[in-house]
mmCIF file of C-alpha atoms in Angstrom:
data_model
loop_
_atom_site.group_PDB
_atom_site.id
_atom_site.type_symbol
_atom_site.label_atom_id
_atom_site.label_comp_id
_atom_site.label_asym_id
_atom_site.label_seq_id
_atom_site.Cartn_x
_atom_site.Cartn_y
_atom_site.Cartn_z
ATOM 1 C CA UNK A 1 0.000 0.000 0.000
ATOM 2 C CA UNK A 2 2.863 2.388 0.789
ATOM 3 C CA UNK A 3 4.210 2.029 -2.748
ATOM 4 C CA UNK A 4 0.788 2.880 -4.181
ATOM 5 C CA UNK A 5 0.469 6.020 -2.068
ATOM 6 C CA UNK A 6 4.023 7.126 -2.791
ATOM 7 C CA UNK A 7 3.514 6.606 -6.529
ATOM 8 C CA UNK A 8 0.272 8.579 -6.456
ATOM 9 C CA UNK A 9 1.723 11.530 -4.542
ATOM 10 C CA UNK A 10 3.235 13.280 -7.603
ATOM 11 C CA UNK A 11 -0.126 12.958 -9.358
ATOM 12 C CA UNK A 12 -2.182 14.402 -6.521
ATOM 13 C CA UNK A 13 -2.156 18.052 -5.587
ATOM 14 C CA UNK A 14 -1.406 19.132 -2.012
ATOM 15 C CA UNK A 15 -5.057 19.861 -1.022
ATOM 16 C CA UNK A 16 -6.149 16.380 -2.124
ATOM 17 C CA UNK A 17 -3.374 14.712 -0.116
ATOM 18 C CA UNK A 18 -4.243 16.859 2.894
ATOM 19 C CA UNK A 19 -7.903 15.822 2.652
ATOM 20 C CA UNK A 20 -6.906 12.133 2.391
ATOM 21 C CA UNK A 21 -4.762 12.507 5.477
ATOM 22 C CA UNK A 22 -7.359 14.366 7.530
ATOM 23 C CA UNK A 23 -10.157 11.938 6.695
ATOM 24 C CA UNK A 24 -8.223 9.300 8.601
ATOM 25 C CA UNK A 25 -10.259 6.212 9.407
ATOM 26 C CA UNK A 26 -12.845 6.908 6.693
ATOM 27 C CA UNK A 27 -10.109 6.628 4.068
ATOM 28 C CA UNK A 28 -8.544 3.555 5.649
ATOM 29 C CA UNK A 29 -11.917 1.825 5.769
ATOM 30 C CA UNK A 30 -12.455 2.613 2.088
ATOM 31 C CA UNK A 31 -8.993 1.327 1.117
ATOM 32 C CA UNK A 32 -9.482 -1.821 3.291
ATOM 33 C CA UNK A 33 -6.026 -1.409 4.872
ATOM 34 C CA UNK A 34 -4.565 1.337 7.046
ATOM 35 C CA UNK A 35 -2.253 3.715 5.236
ATOM 36 C CA UNK A 36 1.258 3.570 6.646
ATOM 37 C CA UNK A 37 2.454 6.668 8.458
ATOM 38 C CA UNK A 38 5.709 6.715 6.493
ATOM 39 C CA UNK A 39 3.867 7.356 3.227
ATOM 40 C CA UNK A 40 2.652 10.774 4.366
ATOM 41 C CA UNK A 41 4.852 11.741 7.304
ATOM 42 C CA UNK A 42 6.948 14.292 5.366
ATOM 43 C CA UNK A 43 3.872 16.527 4.950
ATOM 44 C CA UNK A 44 3.502 19.382 7.421
ATOM 45 C CA UNK A 45 -0.125 18.851 8.454
ATOM 46 C CA UNK A 46 -1.325 16.645 11.277
ATOM 47 C CA UNK A 47 -4.235 14.937 12.936
ATOM 48 C CA UNK A 48 -5.001 14.360 16.589
ATOM 49 C CA UNK A 49 -6.763 11.051 15.954
ATOM 50 C CA UNK A 50 -3.565 9.006 15.807
ATOM 51 C CA UNK A 51 -4.700 6.958 12.814
ATOM 52 C CA UNK A 52 -1.252 6.691 11.208
ATOM 53 C CA UNK A 53 0.921 5.144 13.893
ATOM 54 C CA UNK A 54 4.349 3.666 13.437
ATOM 55 C CA UNK A 55 4.097 -0.102 13.935
ATOM 56 C CA UNK A 56 6.931 -0.032 16.479
ATOM 57 C CA UNK A 57 4.943 2.339 18.697
ATOM 58 C CA UNK A 58 1.823 0.171 18.668
ATOM 59 C CA UNK A 59 1.174 -2.230 21.493
ATOM 60 C CA UNK A 60 1.056 -5.993 21.046
ATOM 61 C CA UNK A 61 -2.369 -7.623 21.259
ATOM 62 C CA UNK A 62 -2.788 -11.300 22.188
ATOM 63 C CA UNK A 63 -5.152 -13.277 19.960
ATOM 64 C CA UNK A 64 -6.199 -16.919 20.272
ATOM 65 C CA UNK A 65 -7.146 -18.849 17.125
ATOM 66 C CA UNK A 66 -8.945 -22.192 17.111
ATOM 67 C CA UNK A 67 -8.095 -24.012 13.872
ATOM 68 C CA UNK A 68 -10.165 -26.489 11.847
ATOM 69 C CA UNK A 69 -9.002 -29.385 14.064
ATOM 70 C CA UNK A 70 -9.995 -27.608 17.282
ATOM 71 C CA UNK A 71 -6.399 -26.850 18.283
ATOM 72 C CA UNK A 72 -5.827 -23.523 20.000
ATOM 73 C CA UNK A 73 -2.956 -21.288 18.825
ATOM 74 C CA UNK A 74 -1.997 -18.121 20.662
ATOM 75 C CA UNK A 75 -0.119 -15.319 18.933
ATOM 76 C CA UNK A 76 0.488 -11.589 19.210
ATOM 77 C CA UNK A 77 -0.485 -8.930 16.712
ATOM 78 C CA UNK A 78 0.193 -5.262 16.195
ATOM 79 C CA UNK A 79 -2.663 -2.798 16.429
ATOM 80 C CA UNK A 80 -3.886 -1.934 12.923
ATOM 81 C CA UNK A 81 -2.967 -5.275 11.302
ATOM 82 C CA UNK A 82 -5.753 -7.248 9.658
ATOM 83 C CA UNK A 83 -6.392 -10.707 11.071
ATOM 84 C CA UNK A 84 -5.452 -12.124 7.667
ATOM 85 C CA UNK A 85 -2.059 -10.409 7.948
ATOM 86 C CA UNK A 86 -1.629 -11.835 11.443
ATOM 87 C CA UNK A 87 -2.248 -15.387 10.192
ATOM 88 C CA UNK A 88 0.102 -14.952 7.215
ATOM 89 C CA UNK A 89 2.872 -13.081 9.069
ATOM 90 C CA UNK A 90 2.889 -15.550 11.969
ATOM 91 C CA UNK A 91 2.816 -18.554 9.580
ATOM 92 C CA UNK A 92 -0.247 -20.061 11.248
ATOM 93 C CA UNK A 93 -1.174 -23.242 9.419
ATOM 94 C CA UNK A 94 -4.821 -22.851 8.456
ATOM 95 C CA UNK A 95 -5.612 -24.864 5.339
ATOM 96 C CA UNK A 96 -6.658 -22.666 2.372
ATOM 97 C CA UNK A 97 -6.761 -19.477 4.443
ATOM 98 C CA UNK A 98 -6.470 -16.132 2.601
ATOM 99 C CA UNK A 99 -6.435 -17.294 -1.009
ATOM 100 C CA UNK A 100 -7.037 -13.815 -2.488
ATOM 101 C CA UNK A 101 -4.434 -12.210 -0.199
ATOM 102 C CA UNK A 102 -6.890 -9.705 1.237
ATOM 103 C CA UNK A 103 -8.368 -8.277 -1.948
ATOM 104 C CA UNK A 104 -11.920 -9.104 -0.848
ATOM 105 C CA UNK A 105 -12.349 -11.524 -3.748
ATOM 106 C CA UNK A 106 -13.027 -14.750 -1.807
ATOM 107 C CA UNK A 107 -14.246 -15.995 1.564
ATOM 108 C CA UNK A 108 -11.278 -18.173 2.556
ATOM 109 C CA UNK A 109 -10.321 -15.894 5.474
ATOM 110 C CA UNK A 110 -13.752 -16.444 7.044
ATOM 111 C CA UNK A 111 -13.562 -16.310 10.850
ATOM 112 C CA UNK A 112 -16.167 -16.823 13.573
ATOM 113 C CA UNK A 113 -16.127 -14.443 16.556
ATOM 114 C CA UNK A 114 -17.661 -14.553 20.014
ATOM 115 C CA UNK A 115 -20.849 -12.471 20.171
ATOM 116 C CA UNK A 116 -19.379 -9.846 22.540
ATOM 117 C CA UNK A 117 -16.307 -9.320 20.297
ATOM 118 C CA UNK A 118 -18.395 -9.300 17.110
ATOM 119 C CA UNK A 119 -20.580 -6.484 18.471
ATOM 120 C CA UNK A 120 -17.486 -4.284 18.983
ATOM 121 C CA UNK A 121 -16.208 -4.660 15.399
ATOM 122 C CA UNK A 122 -16.602 -2.062 12.663
ATOM 123 C CA UNK A 123 -19.804 -2.514 10.623
ATOM 124 C CA UNK A 124 -19.731 -4.795 7.590
ATOM 125 C CA UNK A 125 -19.589 -3.280 4.114
ATOM 126 C CA UNK A 126 -21.643 -4.595 1.185
ATOM 127 C CA UNK A 127 -18.633 -6.183 -0.529
ATOM 128 C CA UNK A 128 -17.818 -8.190 2.593
ATOM 129 C CA UNK A 129 -21.430 -9.334 2.907
ATOM 130 C CA UNK A 130 -21.342 -10.515 -0.709
ATOM 131 C CA UNK A 131 -18.225 -12.607 -0.053
ATOM 132 C CA UNK A 132 -19.599 -13.960 3.241
ATOM 133 C CA UNK A 133 -22.570 -15.349 1.292
ATOM 134 C CA UNK A 134 -20.040 -17.745 -0.292
ATOM 135 C CA UNK A 135 -18.498 -18.802 3.026
ATOM 136 C CA UNK A 136 -18.858 -22.335 4.357
ATOM 137 C CA UNK A 137 -20.436 -22.561 7.830
ATOM 138 C CA UNK A 138 -21.653 -18.962 7.919
ATOM 139 C CA UNK A 139 -22.870 -17.788 11.345
ATOM 140 C CA UNK A 140 -24.364 -14.591 12.747
ATOM 141 C CA UNK A 141 -20.913 -13.651 14.043
ATOM 142 C CA UNK A 142 -18.913 -14.394 10.875
ATOM 143 C CA UNK A 143 -16.478 -11.873 9.391
ATOM 144 C CA UNK A 144 -13.664 -11.954 6.866
ATOM 145 C CA UNK A 145 -10.224 -11.759 8.443
ATOM 146 C CA UNK A 146 -9.003 -9.360 5.743
ATOM 147 C CA UNK A 147 -11.629 -6.830 6.853
ATOM 148 C CA UNK A 148 -11.115 -6.996 10.631
ATOM 149 C CA UNK A 149 -8.265 -4.908 11.995
ATOM 150 C CA UNK A 150 -6.684 -5.515 15.383
ATOM 151 C CA UNK A 151 -7.679 -3.010 18.096
ATOM 152 C CA UNK A 152 -6.703 -2.668 21.743
ATOM 153 C CA UNK A 153 -10.094 -3.972 22.882
ATOM 154 C CA UNK A 154 -9.399 -7.301 21.158
ATOM 155 C CA UNK A 155 -6.632 -8.307 23.557
ATOM 156 C CA UNK A 156 -7.207 -11.900 24.645
ATOM 157 C CA UNK A 157 -10.042 -12.602 22.199
ATOM 158 C CA UNK A 158 -10.628 -16.050 20.719
ATOM 159 C CA UNK A 159 -11.419 -16.466 17.020
ATOM 160 C CA UNK A 160 -12.503 -19.713 15.391
ATOM 161 C CA UNK A 161 -11.572 -20.843 11.887
ATOM 162 C CA UNK A 162 -14.509 -22.730 10.284
ATOM 163 C CA UNK A 163 -14.246 -26.491 9.684
ATOM 164 C CA UNK A 164 -14.078 -26.101 5.885
ATOM 165 C CA UNK A 165 -13.150 -23.369 3.437
ATOM 166 C CA UNK A 166 -14.932 -22.619 0.164
ATOM 167 C CA UNK A 167 -12.042 -22.019 -2.235
ATOM 168 C CA UNK A 168 -13.457 -21.699 -5.736
ATOM 169 C CA UNK A 169 -9.952 -22.140 -7.161
ATOM 170 C CA UNK A 170 -10.037 -25.838 -6.208
ATOM 171 C CA UNK A 171 -13.265 -26.354 -8.142
ATOM 172 C CA UNK A 172 -11.787 -24.534 -11.144
ATOM 173 C CA UNK A 173 -8.571 -26.598 -11.002
ATOM 174 C CA UNK A 174 -10.489 -29.882 -10.918
ATOM 175 C CA UNK A 175 -12.605 -28.837 -13.925
ATOM 176 C CA UNK A 176 -9.439 -27.910 -15.871
ATOM 177 C CA UNK A 177 -7.919 -31.339 -15.213
ATOM 178 C CA UNK A 178 -10.945 -33.152 -16.649
#
């Protein structure tokens, strides 16, 4: 994402960049990933919301994952990371997880949350709802890991990976082989 922002900077005029920066969380929600602070830090405007934090300054959040076999794995995450990034960066072995690499084009990062944690998450967007319709084992507290970003209030939460994953690539591969 940083490369995209840096490449766009020469094309965007100063007022547009300032508006992007000041919109903060609204922009990061639209882009699906937080913008890194380093991409805009050389500008001389600021925000008091603290949206663009350096990863080193962020606190570590403990998250417990229950995999498809019922085994519990505990790991730490940095505030602002998506749960998909946590699984990938920590090399957690969840079969078929995150096939589209967070582009909101599949439902393989489907996670099931406890009701109290689910109620504290950001609201779902239409694109996420569309992908969740394809998810195996959908529940009332299902979300896509690429769309849920770690927050301080998530410390100690437990997230369950569904028993199966709907990965349309497998169906396509088997039809190609025939």
